[in-house]
């Protein structure tokens, strides 16, 4: 039977792409309460797949290995969240002796504004630590509420471990399903591509977690050497926020800088925090991420920035966290097919001439 090719004018092709994007965004917005837990459950499942595979290799049933992996994830996330909440709540004790310091700084700013602009800011009368204490006391216990809003709702919190469990339990079943869908292709080739893609995704997510762990150690070491209190807290938060490009590192540096400015008697400490954070970010950008995560799934700066804006506007904080690894995974998927390879080029960085020559070398 002869295949019939349908010709579409360029403007109709552009219109169809626009309609597809509109429908996709509408679907993502409407399905947020289900899709966010589904994506997070999938990423957690990929992250804990090595643990589950190791347990299976020790003759432990797959169902039990999935349960153990799930309980491990819950223990780690719950412990981390409890540590953050308790540390933030204890910050109020550290601001008992900074009232005079704030008053002096506020008075100097009032004098400067009055001298140069003939305008009284009246900051000295407003500068007190009561507001800071009240803010931390009230919001220290609401971090769990923020985490709840990030995943959408209480049902989302419940669905994440459920999805993670089923992804771990039926990972081989899903592979066989895809093989059945592409039954006109060689099953071994399809299986090989699925395994390759799963390993790439898994290596990417595990690599990101490894980078976060190394950053946490470097941050904690730097803040401890500077004598910053709660160095473990600031180091962990800075490493976790690093998963959000551009925005995350900024807030990760601002928190310990402001804290050291308020609690220390010298500007050396906040400046030291900024300097150490900059050095660590240079190490991360030039050595850790390229070596551990790899350059094959790197996204270019424009796509990353645009993705953050789109992800944040659609899914909020959860979207900003999920959009980067999702686009990196899509880029790798696009690389598998000749027809979709231009989209991979759009998402990724331009390869230099040396890389091109290496990729074009005959086998």
Short mmCIF file of N, CA and C in Angstrom, two decimals, residues 50 88 96 110 150 177 210 233 289 295 347:
data_model
loop_
_atom_site.label_atom_id
_atom_site.label_comp_id
_atom_site.label_asym_id
_atom_site.label_seq_id
_atom_site.Cartn_x
_atom_site.Cartn_y
_atom_site.Cartn_z
N UNK A 50 19.23 2.16 42.15
CA UNK A 50 20.43 1.36 42.49
C UNK A 50 20.30 0.62 43.81
N UNK A 88 15.75 26.57 62.17
CA UNK A 88 15.17 27.89 61.93
C UNK A 88 14.48 28.41 63.19
N UNK A 96 19.40 38.02 70.17
CA UNK A 96 19.16 38.74 71.42
C UNK A 96 20.08 39.93 71.57
N UNK A 110 20.27 56.88 58.55
CA UNK A 110 19.41 58.07 58.69
C UNK A 110 20.23 59.35 58.51
N UNK A 150 4.57 23.31 47.91
CA UNK A 150 5.44 23.02 46.78
C UNK A 150 4.93 21.84 45.97
N UNK A 177 6.42 -3.13 28.40
CA UNK A 177 5.30 -2.44 27.76
C UNK A 177 5.78 -1.63 26.56
N UNK A 210 25.13 13.74 43.91
CA UNK A 210 26.54 13.69 44.34
C UNK A 210 27.13 15.09 44.42
N UNK A 233 23.50 23.72 58.81
CA UNK A 233 22.22 24.15 58.23
C UNK A 233 22.45 24.96 56.95
N UNK A 289 30.35 19.64 38.34
CA UNK A 289 29.25 19.31 37.43
C UNK A 289 29.72 18.71 36.11
N UNK A 295 28.84 16.33 30.44
CA UNK A 295 28.45 17.40 29.53
C UNK A 295 27.37 17.02 28.54
N UNK A 347 18.18 22.61 22.77
CA UNK A 347 18.23 22.62 24.23
C UNK A 347 19.65 22.66 24.76
#
